[in-house]
């Protein structure tokens, strides 16, 4: 999934990032599922129910899953922090050597190395923070973020999923609904890709093209497979 | 989605992490979708086609989306690297001050601060690597990882999705298929949660309980909503 990597080079706020995470999948998967089903069953109603079920399931999996993962991350940070605090107290020699190793890696030696190491190890708080960042690559997570993040991701998934599904509510044949759904969703994906590109540093045209490609391929493959399978089933 | 946060405190290999990312959603969403549809339509065939369409769409969205995100990340790293290299050449004073600010934050001052700064800025390579890590928090991504990661995530999604869907192939009524699917999938989620807990530092029972909770809630909500909607539709 895209979310894993987006995070690292995201320059927007965390809320924008959560909206992108939720909407990215919300626009793509319900769209592809509805397109796939529309190729196999002749019922707007079945497509709608399946789409709704998917949106509910996907938003809970992403929102609640994200909430629990953030809680685990906070627990993990606390556990590592306690461990470092204990190690600094109980094994100061080994921990001092670890500080020295970090500075040595940046080219420090001799008196400069000793003085820098001494400066960091002078305050237990600075020492522990140094080890958390340099040795473990961990920074303190925001405890209130978990719930807000879960709701933002889940809500964005629902908002994204509504776009491909609403056309199946119109008084149209299944083929017509599919065409309208594909049209508005591919347009929404292009706009969304442009928006996303602003935060990932991608040129906007490439951003638009990539989200349209992922959504289009997913929907096309789902449609093709569903048609193939329904050929056997009927 | 869970993936975002898992990454940061994951102690397993990156392949294990990709398997967890793909299988986590693969077990949950197709299961919940199938359960939801089973509550609304009386046809194993429709549930199967919808499930297949979802698995195809989800694995492409996660796999291809992840691939493109990893490529963007690599591009971003390269662009930032070039920028830092240029800044170190063209604005050495400002960049030296930034190195000094990092060390100052760790309590260095006076001669130790100057010597440490001098040691880092002596080699342009060390200097640039220092700025990438300390200022931007970026580490060099593995260029070959993108494709392998995409295939691992996509494949794990398909493998996870097969578990809840296969029972609908059995010669059973839709209610029986749903019960078998729920049974094997909740068991698989518990096993998977135990496995995942080993890598996130969670106690295994809590890990098992959390994945079962997310999957069960998603499926229960999808089932409930689909039943509700199908009450209006028929």
XYZ file of C-alpha atoms in Angstrom:
468
model
C 0.000 0.000 0.000
C 1.018 3.432 -0.847
C 0.679 4.863 2.646
C 3.784 3.264 3.980
C 6.103 5.216 1.821
C 4.221 8.449 1.380
C 4.784 9.303 4.983
C 8.527 9.666 4.822
C 8.681 12.441 2.290
C 5.436 14.157 3.039
C 5.848 17.850 3.569
C 2.162 18.652 4.233
C 0.582 18.533 7.662
C -0.277 15.194 9.198
C -3.979 15.820 8.636
C -3.430 16.367 4.919
C -1.433 13.168 4.862
C -4.269 11.259 6.572
C -6.794 12.633 4.077
C -4.554 11.514 1.209
C -4.128 8.049 2.732
C -7.858 7.513 3.201
C -9.034 9.061 -0.040
C -6.412 7.320 -2.141
C -7.832 3.884 -1.334
C -11.401 5.156 -0.962
C -11.505 6.401 -4.539
C -9.744 3.367 -5.985
C -11.041 0.171 -4.408
C -14.827 0.808 -4.252
C -14.623 2.129 -7.823
C -12.847 -1.003 -9.050
C -15.145 -3.313 -7.093
C -18.273 -1.640 -8.485
C -16.873 -1.748 -12.026
C -15.977 -5.412 -11.608
C -19.410 -6.353 -10.313
C -21.131 -4.273 -13.004
C -19.395 -6.520 -15.527
C -20.862 -9.633 -13.937
C -24.284 -8.906 -12.436
C -27.122 -6.971 -14.004
C -28.277 -5.164 -10.854
C -27.480 -1.647 -9.697
C -28.785 -2.694 -6.307
C -26.246 -5.506 -5.847
C -23.422 -3.204 -6.968
C -24.551 -0.573 -4.459
C -24.836 -3.001 -1.544
C -21.423 -4.490 -2.324
C -19.945 -1.008 -2.637
C -21.441 0.083 0.694
C -20.200 -3.090 2.388
C -16.728 -2.441 0.985
C -16.686 1.189 2.111
C -17.768 0.236 5.638
C -15.234 -2.590 5.818
C -12.402 -0.582 4.279
C -12.927 2.492 6.427
C -13.068 0.410 9.632
C -10.014 -1.634 8.630
C -8.055 1.513 7.804
C -9.360 3.744 10.610
C -9.442 1.278 13.499
C -6.338 -0.515 12.221
C -4.516 2.803 12.067
C -5.710 3.744 15.547
C -4.425 0.501 17.065
C -1.130 0.762 15.177
C -0.610 4.307 16.474
C -1.350 3.129 20.019
C 1.155 0.295 19.589
C 3.702 2.782 18.313
C 3.212 4.995 21.380
C 3.551 1.954 23.685
C 6.677 0.911 21.823
C 8.186 4.375 22.182
C 7.482 4.399 25.914
C 9.002 0.939 26.362
C 12.152 1.894 24.453
C 12.415 5.143 26.409
C 12.277 3.279 29.737
C 14.880 0.833 28.466
C 17.263 3.610 27.412
C 16.776 5.417 30.735
C 17.632 2.214 32.580
C 20.659 1.514 30.395
C 22.005 5.041 30.874
C 21.725 4.506 34.640
C 22.952 0.939 34.844
C 25.388 0.603 31.949
C 26.770 4.133 31.565
C 30.073 2.883 30.112
C 28.465 0.912 27.280
C 26.042 3.757 26.520
C 28.861 6.300 26.492
C 30.643 4.111 23.962
C 27.482 4.138 21.809
C 27.421 7.954 21.837
C 31.108 7.916 20.880
C 30.356 5.511 17.997
C 27.686 7.853 16.586
C 30.052 10.835 16.629
C 32.933 8.768 15.272
C 30.779 7.860 12.311
C 30.483 11.584 11.561
C 34.263 11.934 11.475
C 34.938 13.178 15.019
C 38.134 11.961 16.719
C 40.565 12.788 19.471
C 39.694 15.659 21.791
C 36.662 16.762 19.760
C 35.187 13.255 20.024
C 35.722 13.143 23.790
C 34.336 16.626 24.384
C 31.254 16.040 22.234
C 30.592 12.725 23.998
C 31.078 14.382 27.355
C 28.627 17.172 26.440
C 25.865 14.730 25.504
C 26.335 12.404 28.490
C 26.392 15.285 30.971
C 22.571 15.507 31.077
C 20.689 12.180 31.332
C 17.726 13.728 29.484
C 19.788 14.874 26.499
C 21.659 11.557 26.554
C 18.440 9.499 26.385
C 16.954 11.712 23.658
C 20.211 11.399 21.686
C 20.113 7.589 21.907
C 16.413 7.431 20.940
C 17.013 9.504 17.818
C 20.488 8.351 16.744
C 20.419 4.704 17.715
C 16.746 3.814 17.279
C 15.552 6.539 14.905
C 12.522 7.173 17.137
C 10.890 10.508 17.871
C 8.193 11.051 20.494
C 4.730 10.384 18.971
C 1.860 12.744 19.713
C -0.498 10.840 22.076
C -3.660 12.624 20.880
C -2.904 11.938 17.247
C -4.101 8.307 17.150
C -7.828 8.979 17.404
C -7.842 12.072 15.179
C -5.801 10.229 12.580
C -8.167 7.235 12.638
C -11.244 9.416 12.146
C -9.621 11.453 9.368
C -8.477 8.362 7.461
C -11.802 6.553 7.899
C -13.841 9.635 6.967
C -11.731 10.302 3.880
C -12.190 6.713 2.795
C -15.992 7.110 3.027
C -15.899 10.458 1.186
C -13.698 8.981 -1.555
C -15.860 5.870 -1.866
C -19.076 7.896 -2.286
C -17.886 9.309 -5.629
C -17.766 6.039 -7.634
C -20.878 4.636 -5.914
C -23.395 7.489 -6.195
C -23.885 7.047 -9.991
C -25.367 3.578 -9.306
C -28.218 5.347 -7.483
C -29.242 7.161 -10.671
C -32.136 5.750 -12.720
C -29.790 4.352 -15.354
C -29.005 0.928 -16.772
C -26.014 -0.825 -15.201
C -23.860 -0.070 -18.274
C -24.777 3.621 -18.132
C -24.118 3.789 -14.366
C -20.731 2.152 -14.939
C -19.835 4.726 -17.602
C -20.867 7.667 -15.395
C -19.046 6.166 -12.406
C -15.864 5.628 -14.456
C -16.039 9.165 -15.852
C -16.486 11.010 -12.564
C -14.066 8.743 -10.680
C -11.235 9.023 -13.194
C -11.723 12.792 -13.168
C -11.702 12.791 -9.348
C -8.564 10.612 -9.355
C -6.816 13.075 -11.688
C -7.755 16.035 -9.460
C -6.756 14.096 -6.363
C -3.422 13.096 -7.947
C -2.722 16.742 -8.742
C -3.497 17.702 -5.154
C -1.374 14.867 -3.785
C 1.551 15.788 -6.040
C 1.813 19.146 -4.267
C 2.738 17.319 -1.076
C 4.977 14.591 -2.430
C 7.083 16.905 -4.593
C 5.989 15.175 -7.806
C 5.218 17.258 -10.925
C 1.424 17.645 -10.948
C 0.923 15.966 -14.321
C 2.838 12.902 -13.177
C 0.835 12.835 -9.931
C -2.460 12.982 -11.838
C -1.369 10.361 -14.327
C -0.208 7.953 -11.618
C -3.430 7.979 -9.570
C -5.511 7.600 -12.755
C -3.295 4.690 -13.817
C -3.658 2.842 -10.498
C -7.425 3.384 -10.346
C -7.960 2.558 -14.012
C -5.830 -0.595 -13.915
C -7.490 -1.834 -10.724
C -10.983 -1.229 -12.154
C -10.089 -2.679 -15.563
C -8.604 -5.832 -14.051
C -11.561 -6.283 -11.681
C -14.009 -5.808 -14.561
C -12.120 -8.231 -16.817
C -11.851 -10.919 -14.175
C -15.487 -10.582 -13.111
C -16.640 -10.905 -16.742
C -14.431 -13.948 -17.226
C -15.681 -15.653 -14.062
C -19.312 -14.795 -14.761
C -18.890 -16.495 -18.162
C -18.244 -19.738 -16.271
C -20.901 -19.161 -13.635
C -23.908 -18.555 -15.846
C -4.535 2.400 7.536
C -2.361 0.439 9.803
C 0.654 0.345 7.481
C 1.641 3.888 8.044
C 2.542 3.443 11.623
C 3.679 -0.146 11.678
C 6.768 0.734 9.730
C 8.337 2.945 12.341
C 8.672 0.400 15.059
C 9.007 -2.696 13.015
C 11.953 -4.809 14.000
C 11.446 -7.591 11.430
C 12.887 -7.567 7.937
C 11.295 -5.396 5.298
C 9.900 -8.473 3.559
C 8.128 -9.585 6.728
C 6.761 -6.082 7.056
C 5.431 -6.162 3.472
C 3.773 -9.531 4.076
C 2.111 -8.128 7.203
C 0.917 -5.021 5.340
C -0.618 -7.008 2.484
C -2.090 -9.821 4.534
C -3.541 -7.516 7.168
C -5.889 -5.874 4.658
C -6.223 -9.015 2.518
C -7.684 -11.009 5.395
C -9.920 -8.201 6.633
C -11.573 -6.401 3.720
C -12.565 -9.317 1.416
C -13.853 -11.147 4.503
C -16.004 -8.207 5.546
C -17.210 -7.559 2.005
C -18.232 -11.195 1.536
C -19.965 -11.236 4.925
C -21.799 -8.026 4.084
C -22.977 -9.277 0.721
C -23.968 -12.642 2.183
C -26.347 -10.713 4.418
C -28.023 -9.083 1.409
C -27.952 -11.400 -1.617
C -28.782 -15.075 -1.690
C -26.077 -16.137 -4.125
C -22.680 -17.673 -3.405
C -21.767 -16.816 -6.973
C -22.320 -13.053 -6.545
C -20.367 -13.091 -3.275
C -17.490 -14.900 -4.990
C -17.387 -12.557 -7.984
C -17.508 -9.495 -5.715
C -14.791 -10.999 -3.520
C -12.564 -11.737 -6.514
C -13.097 -8.228 -7.900
C -12.178 -6.785 -4.515
C -9.033 -8.908 -4.195
C -7.883 -7.926 -7.692
C -8.629 -4.239 -7.073
C -7.134 -4.192 -3.590
C -3.930 -6.000 -4.530
C -3.363 -3.714 -7.525
C -4.140 -0.583 -5.510
C -1.781 -1.663 -2.724
C 0.942 -3.216 -4.882
C 1.104 -0.716 -7.740
C 0.325 2.184 -5.416
C 3.161 1.080 -3.148
C 5.506 0.686 -6.092
C 4.835 4.207 -7.348
C 5.114 5.650 -3.834
C 8.498 3.958 -3.367
C 9.663 5.348 -6.724
C 8.503 8.824 -5.673
C 10.347 8.413 -2.400
C 13.575 7.496 -4.228
C 13.153 10.514 -6.549
C 12.528 12.723 -3.546
C 15.652 11.442 -1.803
C 17.751 12.095 -4.911
C 16.347 15.605 -5.304
C 17.019 16.458 -1.645
C 20.511 14.983 -1.902
C 21.332 17.180 -4.919
C 19.938 20.201 -3.082
C 22.048 19.546 0.020
C 25.157 18.987 -2.127
C 24.548 22.300 -3.865
C 23.906 24.121 -0.579
C 27.074 22.740 0.981
C 29.005 24.049 -2.056
C 27.242 27.385 -2.479
C 26.156 28.346 1.042
C 28.833 26.718 3.227
C 28.400 29.313 5.991
C 24.660 28.770 6.403
C 25.096 24.989 6.259
C 27.908 25.109 8.817
C 25.565 27.032 11.108
C 22.954 24.272 10.648
C 25.484 21.613 11.728
C 26.337 23.781 14.720
C 22.620 24.088 15.598
C 22.211 20.292 15.625
C 25.171 19.842 17.972
C 24.111 22.756 20.147
C 20.774 21.078 20.644
C 22.662 18.094 22.105
C 24.352 20.340 24.650
C 27.676 20.976 22.911
C 29.224 24.423 23.345
C 32.529 26.293 23.172
C 35.529 24.425 21.817
C 33.749 21.060 21.681
C 30.996 22.576 19.509
C 33.506 24.117 17.114
C 35.628 20.989 16.863
C 32.630 18.728 16.283
C 31.297 21.092 13.610
C 34.701 21.289 11.998
C 34.989 17.466 11.941
C 31.661 17.039 10.136
C 32.201 19.842 7.612
C 35.706 18.647 6.750
C 34.394 15.987 4.307
C 31.576 17.106 1.939
C 30.272 13.522 1.845
C 29.961 13.230 5.626
C 28.533 16.757 5.756
C 25.780 15.986 3.233
C 24.934 12.661 4.903
C 24.776 14.450 8.275
C 22.345 17.054 6.920
C 20.162 14.422 5.232
C 19.805 12.463 8.445
C 19.747 15.228 11.076
C 17.891 17.982 9.248
C 15.573 16.016 6.968
C 15.403 12.642 8.692
C 16.034 10.863 5.380
C 18.057 7.728 4.811
C 19.017 6.372 1.402
C 16.230 4.084 0.065
C 17.147 0.791 -1.566
C 16.465 1.249 -5.315
C 15.624 -2.417 -5.936
C 13.163 -2.536 -3.082
C 10.216 -0.889 -4.859
C 9.353 -3.752 -7.212
C 9.991 -6.532 -4.693
C 7.940 -4.694 -2.098
C 5.020 -4.200 -4.533
C 4.944 -7.886 -5.468
C 5.209 -9.024 -1.843
C 2.401 -6.732 -0.699
C 0.136 -7.577 -3.657
C 0.791 -11.323 -3.336
C 0.138 -11.294 0.403
C -3.140 -9.481 -0.190
C -4.237 -12.215 -2.632
C -3.130 -14.984 -0.245
C -4.969 -13.325 2.650
C -8.099 -12.748 0.569
C -8.291 -16.384 -0.549
C -8.981 -17.559 3.019
C -12.383 -15.859 3.540
C -13.473 -16.452 -0.080
C -12.755 -20.154 -0.602
C -15.638 -21.309 1.655
C -18.099 -19.729 -0.800
C -16.909 -22.288 -3.383
C -18.120 -25.170 -1.202
C -21.522 -26.738 -1.990
C -23.172 -25.014 0.966
C -26.023 -22.564 1.447
C -25.022 -18.903 1.692
C -25.578 -18.917 5.469
C -23.394 -21.998 5.901
C -20.664 -20.553 3.686
C -20.735 -17.362 5.732
C -20.350 -19.315 8.977
C -17.421 -21.358 7.623
C -15.811 -18.222 6.201
C -16.188 -16.351 9.499
C -14.785 -19.306 11.445
C -11.657 -19.874 9.353
C -11.009 -16.159 8.863
C -11.274 -15.212 12.541
C -8.950 -18.115 13.336
C -6.534 -16.955 10.613
C -6.729 -13.372 11.953
C -5.876 -14.598 15.458
C -2.868 -16.570 14.151
C -1.799 -13.654 11.995
C -2.137 -11.225 14.923
C 0.059 -13.495 17.041
C 2.657 -13.591 14.267
C 2.486 -9.813 13.768
C 2.835 -9.183 17.512
C 6.296 -10.757 17.408
C 7.460 -7.915 15.169
C 5.677 -4.984 16.753
C 6.691 -5.819 20.321
C 3.072 -6.349 21.391
C 2.190 -9.232 23.772
C 0.918 -12.027 21.513
C -2.523 -12.231 23.092
C -3.083 -8.517 22.579
C -1.890 -8.817 18.977
C -4.290 -11.689 18.296
C -7.171 -9.921 19.984
C -6.605 -6.684 18.052
C -6.590 -8.230 14.558
C -9.675 -10.313 15.411
C -11.392 -7.161 16.697
C -10.681 -5.142 13.539
C -11.733 -7.971 11.206
C -14.801 -8.868 13.251
C -15.993 -5.272 13.581
C -15.469 -4.564 9.880
C -17.358 -7.720 8.895
C -20.102 -7.156 11.453
C -20.682 -3.564 10.361
C -20.665 -4.512 6.668
C -23.130 -7.334 7.336
C -25.405 -5.100 9.405
C -25.435 -2.288 6.870
C -25.993 -4.623 3.923
C -28.949 -6.251 5.694
C -30.390 -2.857 6.525
C -30.058 -1.573 2.957
C -31.366 -4.765 1.431
C -34.466 -4.354 3.599
C -35.208 -1.136 1.692
C -34.203 -2.483 -1.694
C -36.384 -5.535 -1.862
